[in-house]
């Protein structure tokens, strides 16, 4: 699948209220905010605004660095002040949301890896009439919590697509490597892959902040179970650690991953990784700031009650060269 340049994707999203990552077209945006949303405060066109992006990212996660790049680039485009903070501890993430509410920002962007832990804080933001857009994780709870829309991909659909790719490559027993405990989206990816693989799927819990340990755990698992002939990483840094593990184990198991980095694209070109599920995380930073800017300046809402899909697509050896330089520059 060849990827559409980011500028065209953005144009398509703004024109059609969302790009389709799972085959379902997005409906047009309504003229007013959906029921239950905080009432907007109109601002002159071109007003900058202050926006807080608060994610569940651990420090140094290359995936979230690209989200941050997208959010900051959009802020610069619209003359807005954008702050980015991440914390893998849901309680601390809630505190960051509470701080943003206290600061009376013009909008909040939040990822919900653990929705229940964030419900109260997001509720405070909505009650304070601060518009909220959820990204990446928590699609199923976004509307319930009063968010304007959700920007990301259906993890279940993406997982099924990954399972199809691995099945076509001959994988019959898959090791699905989960790098964040309690992240509902990661479990959905593994479940989706299990649905379409037609073989068995075993989960391995690792810690993304300790990649050396990730590599050793994958090596040990591969060596102890010779039936495993496929590995699915759910993070680009974990994918590279898994690649090294397969080399150390002398395994011919096929490796696929979710999400891009420069190293992952190089590994795809070199035939070390079969594919990367591409959810275009740059758009998960850029689009929410764009949507909040439009909401503040022109009372626009996007999505028509449906999420705005940024994926999934697939980067393979056939199209890796096209996105290599973009990934290295921090926009893919």
Coordinates of C-alpha atoms in Angstrom, one line a residue:
X1 CA 0.0 0.0 0.0
X2 CA 1.6 3.3 -1.0
X3 CA 1.1 6.1 1.5
X4 CA -0.3 9.4 0.5
X5 CA 1.8 12.5 1.3
X6 CA 1.0 14.1 4.6
X7 CA -0.2 17.4 3.1
X8 CA -2.7 15.5 0.9
X9 CA -3.9 13.5 3.8
X10 CA -4.4 16.6 5.8
X11 CA -6.3 18.3 3.0
X12 CA -8.5 15.2 2.6
X13 CA -9.2 15.1 6.3
X14 CA -10.3 18.7 6.5
X15 CA -12.4 18.4 3.4
X16 CA -14.1 15.1 4.3
X17 CA -13.9 15.1 8.1
X18 CA -11.5 12.3 8.3
X19 CA -9.5 9.8 6.3
X20 CA -10.5 6.2 6.3
X21 CA -8.1 3.7 7.8
X22 CA -10.5 0.8 8.3
X23 CA -12.7 1.0 5.2
X24 CA -15.5 3.1 6.7
X25 CA -15.9 6.6 5.3
X26 CA -16.2 9.4 7.8
X27 CA -19.4 11.5 7.8
X28 CA -19.3 15.3 7.3
X29 CA -18.7 17.5 10.3
X30 CA -21.8 19.0 11.9
X31 CA -22.3 22.7 12.1
X32 CA -22.4 22.7 15.9
X33 CA -20.7 20.6 18.6
X34 CA -22.2 17.2 19.4
X35 CA -24.5 16.8 22.3
X36 CA -22.6 16.7 25.6
X37 CA -19.6 18.6 24.4
X38 CA -18.4 21.7 26.2
X39 CA -19.9 24.9 24.9
X40 CA -17.3 26.7 22.7
X41 CA -16.2 30.3 23.1
X42 CA -15.9 32.0 19.8
X43 CA -12.6 33.7 18.9
X44 CA -11.5 35.8 16.0
X45 CA -10.0 33.8 13.1
X46 CA -6.3 33.6 13.4
X47 CA -6.4 33.6 17.3
X48 CA -3.5 31.5 18.6
X49 CA -4.8 29.8 21.7
X50 CA -3.0 27.6 24.3
X51 CA -3.3 23.8 24.0
X52 CA -2.0 21.0 26.3
X53 CA -1.0 17.7 24.8
X54 CA -0.9 15.0 27.5
X55 CA 0.0 11.4 26.6
X56 CA 0.8 8.2 28.3
X57 CA 4.3 8.1 26.7
X58 CA 7.4 7.1 28.5
X59 CA 10.4 9.5 28.1
X60 CA 12.4 8.8 25.0
X61 CA 9.7 6.8 23.1
X62 CA 10.5 7.6 19.4
X63 CA 6.8 7.0 18.4
X64 CA 5.6 9.8 20.7
X65 CA 8.4 12.1 19.6
X66 CA 6.8 12.2 16.2
X67 CA 3.4 12.9 17.7
X68 CA 5.0 15.8 19.6
X69 CA 6.6 17.0 16.4
X70 CA 3.3 17.1 14.7
X71 CA 1.6 19.0 17.6
X72 CA 4.3 21.6 17.8
X73 CA 4.4 22.1 14.0
X74 CA 0.7 22.7 14.0
X75 CA 1.0 25.2 16.9
X76 CA 3.6 27.1 15.0
X77 CA 1.4 27.1 11.9
X78 CA -1.5 28.7 13.8
X79 CA 0.5 30.9 16.2
X80 CA -0.7 28.8 19.1
X81 CA 1.2 27.9 22.3
X82 CA 1.4 24.1 22.5
X83 CA 2.9 22.2 25.5
X84 CA 3.6 18.5 25.4
X85 CA 3.9 16.2 28.4
X86 CA 3.8 12.5 28.8
X87 CA 3.7 10.1 31.7
X88 CA 3.2 6.3 31.7
X89 CA 1.7 6.4 35.2
X90 CA -2.0 7.0 34.7
X91 CA -2.3 8.7 38.1
X92 CA 0.4 11.2 37.1
X93 CA -1.2 11.7 33.7
X94 CA -4.4 12.6 35.4
X95 CA -2.6 15.2 37.5
X96 CA -1.2 16.7 34.3
X97 CA -4.8 17.0 33.0
X98 CA -5.9 18.6 36.2
X99 CA -3.0 21.1 35.9
X100 CA -4.1 22.0 32.4
X101 CA -7.6 22.6 33.6
X102 CA -6.3 24.9 36.4
X103 CA -4.3 26.8 33.8
X104 CA -7.5 27.3 31.8
X105 CA -6.0 26.2 28.5
X106 CA -8.1 26.5 25.3
X107 CA -8.0 22.8 24.6
X108 CA -6.6 19.5 25.8
X109 CA -5.3 16.6 23.7
X110 CA -5.1 13.3 25.6
X111 CA -4.3 9.7 24.9
X112 CA -6.2 7.2 27.0
X113 CA -4.3 4.0 27.4
X114 CA -6.1 3.6 30.8
X115 CA -9.5 5.3 30.2
X116 CA -11.0 4.6 33.6
X117 CA -8.1 6.2 35.4
X118 CA -8.5 9.4 33.4
X119 CA -12.3 9.6 33.5
X120 CA -12.6 12.0 36.4
X121 CA -9.9 14.4 35.2
X122 CA -11.3 14.5 31.7
X123 CA -14.7 15.1 33.2
X124 CA -13.3 18.1 35.0
X125 CA -12.0 19.5 31.8
X126 CA -15.4 19.1 30.0
X127 CA -17.2 20.6 33.0
X128 CA -14.8 23.6 32.8
X129 CA -15.9 24.0 29.1
X130 CA -12.4 23.1 27.8
X131 CA -12.7 21.1 24.6
X132 CA -11.0 17.7 24.7
X133 CA -9.8 15.6 21.8
X134 CA -8.6 12.1 22.5
X135 CA -5.8 10.5 20.4
X136 CA -4.2 7.1 19.8
X137 CA -5.8 5.1 22.6
X138 CA -9.3 5.0 24.2
X139 CA -11.4 5.3 21.0
X140 CA -14.2 3.2 22.5
X141 CA -14.6 5.6 25.5
X142 CA -13.9 8.9 23.8
X143 CA -17.5 10.0 23.1
X144 CA -18.7 8.7 26.5
X145 CA -16.2 11.0 28.2
X146 CA -17.4 14.1 26.2
X147 CA -14.5 14.5 23.8
X148 CA -15.1 16.4 20.6
X149 CA -13.6 13.5 18.5
X150 CA -10.9 10.8 18.6
X151 CA -7.9 10.8 16.2
X152 CA -6.1 7.5 15.7
X153 CA -6.8 4.1 14.3
X154 CA -9.0 1.1 15.3
X155 CA -6.5 -1.2 17.0
X156 CA -8.7 -4.2 16.4
X157 CA -8.8 -3.5 12.7
X158 CA -5.0 -2.9 12.6
X159 CA -4.4 -6.1 14.5
X160 CA -6.4 -8.1 12.1
X161 CA -4.5 -6.6 9.2
X162 CA -1.2 -7.6 10.9
X163 CA -2.5 -11.1 11.4
X164 CA -3.3 -11.4 7.7
X165 CA 0.2 -10.2 6.7
X166 CA 1.8 -12.7 9.0
X167 CA -0.5 -15.6 7.9
X168 CA 0.5 -14.8 4.3
X169 CA 4.1 -15.1 5.3
X170 CA 3.5 -18.6 6.7
X171 CA 3.4 -17.8 10.4
X172 CA 1.5 -20.5 12.4
X173 CA 2.5 -19.6 16.0
X174 CA 3.0 -16.0 16.9
X175 CA 4.6 -14.2 19.8
X176 CA 2.9 -10.9 20.5
X177 CA 5.2 -8.6 22.5
X178 CA 3.3 -6.2 24.8
X179 CA 5.5 -3.4 26.1
X180 CA 3.1 -1.4 28.3
X181 CA 1.1 -3.2 31.1
X182 CA -2.5 -2.2 31.2
X183 CA -2.6 -0.5 27.8
X184 CA -6.0 -1.7 26.4
X185 CA -5.0 -0.8 22.8
X186 CA -2.0 -3.2 22.8
X187 CA -4.2 -6.1 23.9
X188 CA -6.6 -5.2 21.1
X189 CA -3.8 -5.5 18.6
X190 CA -2.9 -9.0 19.8
X191 CA -6.5 -10.1 19.8
X192 CA -7.0 -8.7 16.3
X193 CA -3.9 -10.6 15.0
X194 CA -5.2 -13.8 16.7
X195 CA -8.5 -13.5 14.8
X196 CA -7.0 -13.6 11.4
X197 CA -3.8 -15.5 11.9
X198 CA -5.5 -18.9 12.0
X199 CA -2.8 -20.2 14.4
X200 CA -1.9 -19.7 18.1
X201 CA -0.8 -16.4 19.6
X202 CA 1.2 -16.2 22.8
X203 CA 1.7 -12.9 24.6
X204 CA 5.0 -11.8 26.2
X205 CA 5.0 -8.8 28.6
X206 CA 8.1 -6.6 28.5
X207 CA 9.2 -3.1 29.6
X208 CA 9.7 -0.6 26.8
X209 CA 12.0 1.4 29.0
X210 CA 14.5 -1.5 29.2
X211 CA 15.2 -2.6 25.6
X212 CA 18.2 -4.8 26.6
X213 CA 15.8 -6.8 28.7
X214 CA 13.3 -6.9 25.9
X215 CA 15.9 -8.5 23.6
X216 CA 16.9 -11.1 26.2
X217 CA 13.3 -12.1 27.0
X218 CA 12.4 -12.5 23.3
X219 CA 15.6 -14.5 22.8
X220 CA 14.8 -16.8 25.7
X221 CA 11.2 -17.3 24.5
X222 CA 12.2 -18.1 21.0
X223 CA 14.9 -20.6 22.2
X224 CA 12.5 -22.3 24.6
X225 CA 9.7 -22.7 22.0
X226 CA 10.9 -23.7 18.6
X227 CA 7.3 -23.7 17.3
X228 CA 7.2 -19.9 17.4
X229 CA 7.8 -18.8 13.8
X230 CA 6.5 -15.3 14.0
X231 CA 6.9 -12.2 16.2
X232 CA 4.7 -9.2 16.3
X233 CA 6.2 -6.1 18.1
X234 CA 3.8 -3.3 19.0
X235 CA 6.3 -0.5 19.1
X236 CA 9.2 0.4 16.8
X237 CA 11.9 0.3 19.5
X238 CA 10.7 -3.1 20.6
X239 CA 10.8 -4.2 17.0
X240 CA 14.5 -3.4 16.7
X241 CA 15.1 -5.2 20.0
X242 CA 13.2 -8.2 18.7
X243 CA 15.2 -8.2 15.5
X244 CA 18.4 -8.4 17.5
X245 CA 16.8 -11.2 19.6
X246 CA 16.0 -13.2 16.6
X247 CA 19.6 -12.9 15.3
X248 CA 20.9 -13.9 18.7
X249 CA 18.7 -17.0 18.7
X250 CA 19.5 -17.9 15.2
X251 CA 15.8 -17.9 14.4
X252 CA 14.2 -17.6 11.0
X253 CA 10.9 -16.4 12.6
X254 CA 9.1 -13.6 10.6
X255 CA 9.0 -10.2 12.3
X256 CA 6.3 -7.6 11.9
X257 CA 5.7 -4.4 13.9
X258 CA 3.4 -1.6 14.6
X259 CA 4.6 2.0 13.9
X260 CA 7.5 3.5 12.2
X261 CA 11.0 4.9 13.0
X262 CA 14.0 5.4 10.8
X263 CA 15.6 2.2 12.1
X264 CA 12.4 0.2 11.4
X265 CA 12.2 1.5 7.8
X266 CA 15.8 0.6 7.3
X267 CA 15.1 -2.9 8.7
X268 CA 12.2 -3.3 6.3
X269 CA 14.4 -2.3 3.3
X270 CA 17.0 -4.8 4.5
X271 CA 14.5 -7.6 4.8
X272 CA 14.8 -7.9 8.5
X273 CA 11.2 -6.8 9.3
X274 CA 8.3 -7.8 7.1
X275 CA 6.1 -4.8 7.6
X276 CA 5.1 -1.9 9.9
X277 CA 1.5 -1.0 10.6
X278 CA 1.5 2.7 9.9
X279 CA -0.9 4.8 11.9
X280 CA 0.8 8.0 10.8
X281 CA 1.4 9.3 14.3
X282 CA 2.5 12.7 13.1
X283 CA -1.2 13.3 12.2
X284 CA -2.1 12.3 15.8
X285 CA -0.2 15.5 16.9
X286 CA -1.0 17.8 14.0
X287 CA -4.7 17.1 13.5
X288 CA -5.9 17.6 17.1
X289 CA -4.2 21.0 17.3
X290 CA -5.7 21.9 13.9
X291 CA -9.2 20.8 15.0
X292 CA -8.9 22.7 18.3
X293 CA -7.8 25.8 16.4
X294 CA -10.8 25.5 14.1
X295 CA -13.1 25.0 17.0
X296 CA -11.7 28.0 18.8
X297 CA -11.7 30.3 15.7
X298 CA -14.7 29.1 13.7
X299 CA -16.7 26.8 15.9
X300 CA -16.0 23.8 13.6
X301 CA -16.2 20.2 14.8
X302 CA -14.8 17.3 12.8
X303 CA -15.8 13.6 12.6
X304 CA -19.6 13.8 12.8
X305 CA -19.6 11.7 15.9
X306 CA -17.1 9.2 14.4
X307 CA -13.4 8.9 15.0
X308 CA -11.0 10.4 12.5
X309 CA -8.8 7.6 11.3
X310 CA -5.1 8.1 10.6
X311 CA -4.5 4.4 9.8
X312 CA -3.9 1.6 9.5
X313 CA -1.7 1.4 6.4
X314 CA 1.3 -0.9 5.8
X315 CA 4.9 -0.1 5.0
X316 CA 6.6 -3.0 3.3
X317 CA 9.7 -3.5 1.3
X318 CA 7.8 -2.3 -1.8
X319 CA 7.2 1.2 -0.5
X320 CA 9.7 1.6 2.4
X321 CA 12.1 3.8 0.3
X322 CA 9.3 6.4 -0.2
X323 CA 8.9 7.0 3.6
X324 CA 12.5 6.5 4.7
X325 CA 13.7 10.1 4.6
X326 CA 10.4 11.3 6.1
X327 CA 10.8 8.8 9.0
X328 CA 14.4 9.9 9.6
X329 CA 13.2 13.6 9.7
X330 CA 10.7 12.9 12.4
X331 CA 7.4 13.3 10.5
X332 CA 6.6 9.6 9.9

